[in-house]
């Protein structure tokens, strides 16, 4: 959104109980963490054990329309043109219930959501999905939340979704409680002309979800060490972003991703007794991790980061994109994969009837 808006008050509610409003459409990008959220102190509220820093990925978008309709007996959810599975409907309904409570609306809703990117290519679709849903559903229910409160709401749908609400480079403050755990923009999209090359090798579905990874993190003997240095890592990444120091960012971001994967690999997933640890990476991932280190030694300013999956995200400045793409193409020759290029993207936004971006309201966030 890129602006703060006035925080919701009950008097902002346009709709009375169950009064239908209009269909509202919103969109959001997924985001990529430079410092990762890994492990929670509250599973229900999605409160993280550490702060995190991310960038919105312009190369992928979720667009979601919501309308509350008195005629519906239950929420309806269409995902990429198909009725969503029961788990997804349950998560969406739980999120709509949060909005209904805030807006004092009882009607069920019709939710139509579409991703312009395939599932399982390394974009955190739950982040863009819950960011777009939060914005569309609140507006359709007749309330306008400020950026901070919208981020708090999105976080309850999916933790990292709170980071897809503000613009550009974003920090999620872990906070002390529900209302103080939200994301805010560190710098706008245009601050640094970075490129993010996402390489998704074709692999079998991962064995352990990120949800189970979060839950298992504390079982790793290395988790306490990770948390002990996280403030330092956050400080270094923040400073590298502010000064646009690529070399410093590269080393901090790579080391941070390796730290998460060291924790995952030494975590115990209680309900999977045959699993020694969580390995999210695949041979093609390791191949590119090693290649990136060699390319950097040879003078190419590039870095990698990894989320809870086999995809690898390569960071570089815009001027190095051609060289990075060429190096990836050569390295991945004969290995089935998909490749997407993003630049820093805007935060969640509303769309008008013609599908064009609508300027966010210029409002000040009350405390
Ligand atoms: O928001 P979740 O529950 O999907 O967790 C995201 C976890 C990572 O992608 C690995 C890290 C992050 O900060 O995005």
XYZ file of C-alpha atoms and ligand atoms in Angstrom:
381
model
C 0.000 0.000 0.000
C 2.863 2.308 0.690
C 0.877 4.738 2.777
C -0.510 4.535 6.230
C -4.246 4.722 6.599
C -6.426 5.661 9.513
C -6.986 2.735 11.843
C -10.368 1.095 11.814
C -13.015 2.382 14.169
C -16.454 0.878 14.560
C -17.882 4.119 13.156
C -16.056 3.340 9.897
C -18.352 0.399 9.325
C -20.553 1.236 6.365
C -22.408 -2.017 6.299
C -24.926 -2.913 8.968
C -25.461 -6.499 10.060
C -25.466 -8.606 6.968
C -25.997 -5.683 4.633
C -24.387 -6.571 1.307
C -21.735 -4.154 0.117
C -20.039 -4.480 -3.258
C -17.536 -6.791 -4.796
C -14.032 -5.547 -4.071
C -10.902 -6.759 -5.851
C -7.400 -6.511 -4.427
C -4.013 -7.852 -5.451
C -0.711 -8.615 -3.745
C 2.700 -10.033 -4.526
C 4.376 -12.831 -2.577
C 7.536 -11.789 -0.764
C 10.997 -13.218 -0.325
C 12.685 -13.053 3.075
C 16.298 -11.895 3.387
C 16.080 -12.633 7.113
C 13.663 -15.493 7.651
C 10.741 -16.028 9.970
C 11.328 -19.490 11.430
C 9.582 -20.645 14.595
C 6.609 -19.172 16.416
C 5.833 -18.178 19.940
C 2.078 -18.362 19.296
C 0.631 -20.800 16.785
C -2.880 -19.357 16.782
C -1.882 -15.727 16.260
C 1.183 -16.517 14.108
C 3.477 -14.529 16.381
C 7.083 -15.115 15.323
C 10.075 -15.773 17.546
C 12.179 -13.378 15.506
C 11.880 -10.335 13.281
C 12.313 -10.741 9.527
C 13.084 -8.631 6.457
C 11.776 -9.236 2.947
C 11.185 -7.802 -0.489
C 7.949 -8.064 -2.462
C 8.325 -10.037 -5.688
C 6.890 -8.213 -8.698
C 7.053 -11.345 -10.866
C 4.050 -13.031 -9.250
C 0.608 -11.720 -8.282
C -2.503 -13.023 -6.548
C -5.737 -11.212 -7.432
C -8.745 -11.781 -5.186
C -12.353 -10.571 -5.332
C -14.679 -10.736 -2.338
C -18.349 -9.984 -1.957
C -20.510 -10.610 1.063
C -23.907 -11.908 -0.010
C -26.916 -12.511 2.242
C -28.087 -15.182 -0.161
C -25.149 -17.496 0.524
C -25.461 -20.289 3.094
C -21.683 -20.763 3.337
C -18.529 -19.084 2.100
C -17.651 -20.031 -1.480
C -14.016 -20.100 -2.533
C -12.857 -20.413 -6.142
C -9.120 -20.779 -6.600
C -7.737 -20.490 -10.132
C -11.190 -21.269 -11.505
C -11.771 -24.399 -9.376
C -13.604 -24.861 -6.074
C -10.950 -24.820 -3.333
C -10.296 -27.937 -1.219
C -11.819 -28.146 2.260
C -8.572 -27.203 4.067
C -8.273 -24.008 2.026
C -11.953 -23.168 2.496
C -11.477 -23.663 6.260
C -8.528 -21.235 6.354
C -10.354 -18.669 4.227
C -13.516 -18.935 6.340
C -11.497 -18.507 9.545
C -9.973 -15.370 8.031
C -13.335 -14.036 6.831
C -14.687 -14.659 10.362
C -12.011 -12.257 11.679
C -13.207 -9.644 9.179
C -16.898 -10.333 9.938
C -16.242 -9.834 13.652
C -14.420 -6.544 13.029
C -17.069 -5.240 10.616
C -20.105 -6.671 12.426
C -21.170 -8.415 9.249
C -22.829 -11.836 9.284
C -23.204 -12.572 5.558
C -21.173 -15.323 3.944
C -18.821 -14.346 1.146
C -17.928 -15.337 -2.370
C -14.138 -15.339 -2.822
C -12.594 -15.656 -6.277
C -8.819 -15.814 -6.269
C -6.333 -16.300 -9.051
C -2.549 -16.613 -9.111
C -0.663 -15.627 -12.265
C 2.041 -18.134 -11.276
C 1.947 -21.911 -10.831
C 1.856 -23.498 -7.375
C 5.094 -24.961 -6.013
C 7.529 -22.829 -7.997
C 9.034 -21.243 -4.941
C 6.709 -18.290 -4.442
C 4.987 -18.139 -1.077
C 1.453 -18.059 -2.470
C -0.099 -18.042 1.002
C 1.559 -14.668 1.619
C 0.102 -12.997 -1.487
C -3.201 -14.860 -0.989
C -3.828 -13.703 2.581
C -2.567 -10.177 1.868
C -4.964 -9.766 -1.090
C -7.813 -11.464 0.813
C -7.344 -9.193 3.839
C -7.523 -6.030 1.745
C -10.438 -7.166 -0.463
C -12.487 -8.637 2.407
C -12.157 -5.663 4.747
C -13.157 -3.219 2.014
C -16.029 -5.448 0.873
C -17.228 -5.609 4.492
C -17.176 -1.816 4.613
C -14.128 -1.135 6.747
C -10.857 0.586 5.936
C -7.865 -0.527 7.948
C -4.595 1.342 8.073
C -1.533 -0.421 6.703
C -0.427 -1.542 10.164
C -3.790 -3.077 11.104
C -4.129 -4.699 7.693
C -0.698 -6.238 8.200
C -1.766 -7.548 11.631
C -4.873 -9.076 10.050
C -2.960 -10.658 7.137
C -0.447 -12.150 9.624
C -3.240 -14.153 11.270
C -4.066 -15.781 7.928
C -0.444 -16.698 7.178
C 2.527 -15.267 9.071
C 4.581 -14.017 6.137
C 1.455 -12.474 4.519
C 1.891 -9.466 6.825
C 5.031 -8.582 4.822
C 3.096 -8.437 1.503
C 1.000 -5.485 2.705
C 3.624 -2.659 2.748
C 5.670 -1.508 -0.257
C 9.082 -2.633 -1.434
C 11.590 -3.669 1.226
C 9.759 -4.634 4.392
C 10.486 -5.510 8.018
C 8.161 -7.565 10.235
C 8.508 -6.442 13.826
C 7.936 -9.480 16.057
C 6.159 -7.308 18.655
C 5.063 -8.093 22.186
C 1.502 -9.090 21.377
C -1.078 -9.339 18.600
C -1.329 -5.638 17.773
C 2.395 -4.904 17.917
C 3.437 -7.705 15.531
C 3.162 -6.194 12.053
C 5.253 -5.310 9.007
C 6.303 -1.881 7.788
C 8.194 -0.640 4.777
C 11.930 -0.086 5.238
C 12.366 1.407 1.767
C 10.150 1.843 -1.315
C 10.448 -0.357 -4.429
C 12.602 2.179 -6.264
C 15.177 2.395 -3.475
C 17.409 -0.275 -5.011
C 17.072 -1.725 -8.501
C 17.604 -5.326 -7.472
C 16.539 -8.351 -9.464
C 15.415 -11.638 -7.978
C 15.799 -14.675 -10.229
C 13.712 -17.533 -8.864
C 14.779 -20.957 -10.125
C 12.360 -23.775 -9.363
C 13.683 -27.251 -10.163
C 11.023 -29.827 -10.995
C 10.915 -32.062 -7.931
C 8.565 -34.288 -5.988
C 6.412 -32.498 -3.367
C 8.354 -31.700 -0.200
C 8.104 -34.137 2.708
C 7.516 -31.576 5.461
C 5.374 -28.432 5.281
C 6.725 -25.083 6.503
C 4.020 -25.239 9.187
C 5.596 -28.399 10.615
C 9.042 -26.850 10.143
C 8.053 -23.841 12.288
C 6.671 -26.165 14.955
C 9.783 -28.348 14.996
C 12.366 -25.522 14.976
C 12.815 -25.441 18.763
C 13.889 -29.125 18.746
C 17.114 -28.264 16.904
C 20.162 -27.772 19.149
C 21.113 -24.912 16.803
C 17.873 -22.969 17.127
C 18.955 -21.062 20.245
C 22.198 -20.102 18.481
C 20.224 -18.862 15.479
C 17.979 -16.713 17.672
C 20.986 -15.420 19.635
C 22.508 -13.859 16.509
C 19.323 -12.780 14.752
C 19.345 -9.157 15.978
C 22.865 -8.811 14.602
C 21.788 -10.331 11.273
C 18.746 -8.039 11.081
C 20.991 -5.044 11.749
C 23.423 -6.055 9.043
C 20.728 -6.672 6.434
C 18.969 -3.406 7.303
C 22.257 -1.499 6.968
C 23.156 -3.227 3.668
C 19.758 -2.270 2.265
C 19.969 1.329 3.389
C 23.469 1.787 1.925
C 22.826 -0.509 -1.085
C 25.914 -2.528 -0.180
C 25.484 -5.637 -2.325
C 28.512 -7.572 -1.083
C 27.425 -7.150 2.537
C 23.821 -8.085 1.705
C 24.976 -11.126 -0.271
C 26.969 -12.652 2.557
C 24.405 -11.853 5.246
C 21.486 -13.242 3.236
C 23.264 -16.442 2.214
C 24.488 -17.158 5.717
C 20.994 -16.508 7.055
C 19.423 -18.999 4.635
C 22.070 -21.574 5.562
C 21.292 -20.986 9.243
C 17.592 -21.734 8.687
C 18.431 -24.881 6.764
C 20.899 -26.004 9.454
C 18.085 -25.686 11.999
C 15.606 -27.507 9.744
C 18.067 -30.316 9.022
C 18.541 -30.922 12.756
C 14.887 -30.566 13.799
C 12.792 -33.464 15.032
C 9.323 -33.720 13.494
C 7.489 -35.652 16.196
C 4.753 -37.151 14.028
C 7.182 -38.425 11.343
C 9.210 -40.969 13.338
C 11.293 -42.202 10.373
C 12.603 -38.697 9.526
C 16.072 -37.766 10.857
C 15.774 -34.087 9.921
C 14.122 -31.792 7.374
C 15.927 -31.504 4.043
C 14.152 -28.939 1.908
C 16.914 -28.691 -0.678
C 17.377 -30.965 -3.698
C 20.475 -31.773 -5.784
C 19.650 -28.989 -8.273
C 19.381 -26.520 -5.377
C 22.833 -27.483 -4.078
C 24.246 -27.300 -7.578
C 23.162 -23.655 -7.874
C 24.233 -22.807 -4.303
C 27.771 -23.950 -5.101
C 27.713 -22.291 -8.513
C 26.691 -18.942 -6.969
C 29.674 -19.043 -4.609
C 31.992 -19.784 -7.531
C 30.456 -17.040 -9.669
C 30.920 -14.540 -6.833
C 34.547 -15.592 -6.381
C 34.959 -14.962 -10.114
C 33.561 -11.438 -9.823
C 29.818 -11.782 -10.500
C 27.850 -9.929 -7.805
C 25.138 -12.490 -7.046
C 23.781 -14.173 -3.928
C 21.313 -16.937 -3.149
C 18.604 -17.437 -0.603
C 16.306 -20.372 0.067
C 12.907 -20.784 1.685
C 11.360 -23.976 2.986
C 11.540 -25.752 -0.360
C 13.864 -26.718 -3.202
C 13.578 -23.451 -5.145
C 16.489 -21.049 -5.021
C 16.261 -17.271 -5.347
C 19.258 -15.429 -6.796
C 19.744 -11.758 -6.004
C 21.668 -9.319 -8.154
C 21.624 -5.691 -9.223
C 19.757 -4.909 -12.462
C 22.993 -4.460 -14.425
C 24.097 -8.041 -13.668
C 20.821 -9.708 -14.636
C 21.960 -10.741 -18.117
C 25.111 -12.405 -16.772
C 23.200 -14.135 -13.976
C 20.544 -15.462 -16.363
C 23.188 -16.720 -18.770
C 25.100 -18.437 -15.958
C 21.931 -20.099 -14.642
C 20.895 -21.265 -18.102
C 24.312 -22.866 -18.618
C 24.413 -24.436 -15.152
C 20.866 -25.826 -15.392
C 21.255 -27.130 -18.939
C 19.292 -30.376 -19.178
C 17.800 -30.023 -15.679
C 14.033 -29.370 -15.812
C 13.227 -26.107 -14.067
C 11.205 -22.918 -14.246
C 12.681 -19.446 -13.978
C 11.018 -16.166 -12.985
C 12.535 -12.692 -12.719
C 11.179 -10.126 -10.253
C 12.107 -6.680 -9.090
C 11.062 -5.105 -5.778
C 7.273 -4.889 -5.846
C 4.604 -2.713 -4.307
C 2.487 -3.664 -1.318
C -1.101 -4.954 -1.567
C -3.348 -2.738 -3.673
C -6.985 -2.287 -4.622
C -8.122 -2.686 -8.214
C -10.998 -0.808 -9.805
C -13.590 -2.268 -12.192
C -11.298 -2.018 -15.194
C -8.622 -3.951 -13.352
C -6.333 -0.930 -13.100
C -4.487 -0.190 -9.892
C -6.354 2.212 -7.672
C -4.350 4.771 -5.749
C -4.352 3.946 -2.049
C -6.072 6.481 0.206
C -3.793 9.073 1.709
C -4.547 8.708 5.384
C -2.557 8.921 8.547
C -2.377 5.991 10.904
C -3.768 6.886 14.316
C -1.997 5.339 17.296
O 4.422 -17.745 6.445
P 4.816 -19.186 6.446
O 4.182 -19.926 7.578
O 4.577 -19.835 5.128
O 6.399 -19.291 6.733
C 7.368 -18.762 5.885
C 8.680 -19.403 6.159
C 9.827 -19.019 5.235
O 9.362 -18.778 3.934
C 10.801 -20.188 5.189
C 10.597 -17.826 5.752
C 9.981 -16.477 5.554
O 10.268 -15.602 6.378
O 9.229 -16.252 4.572
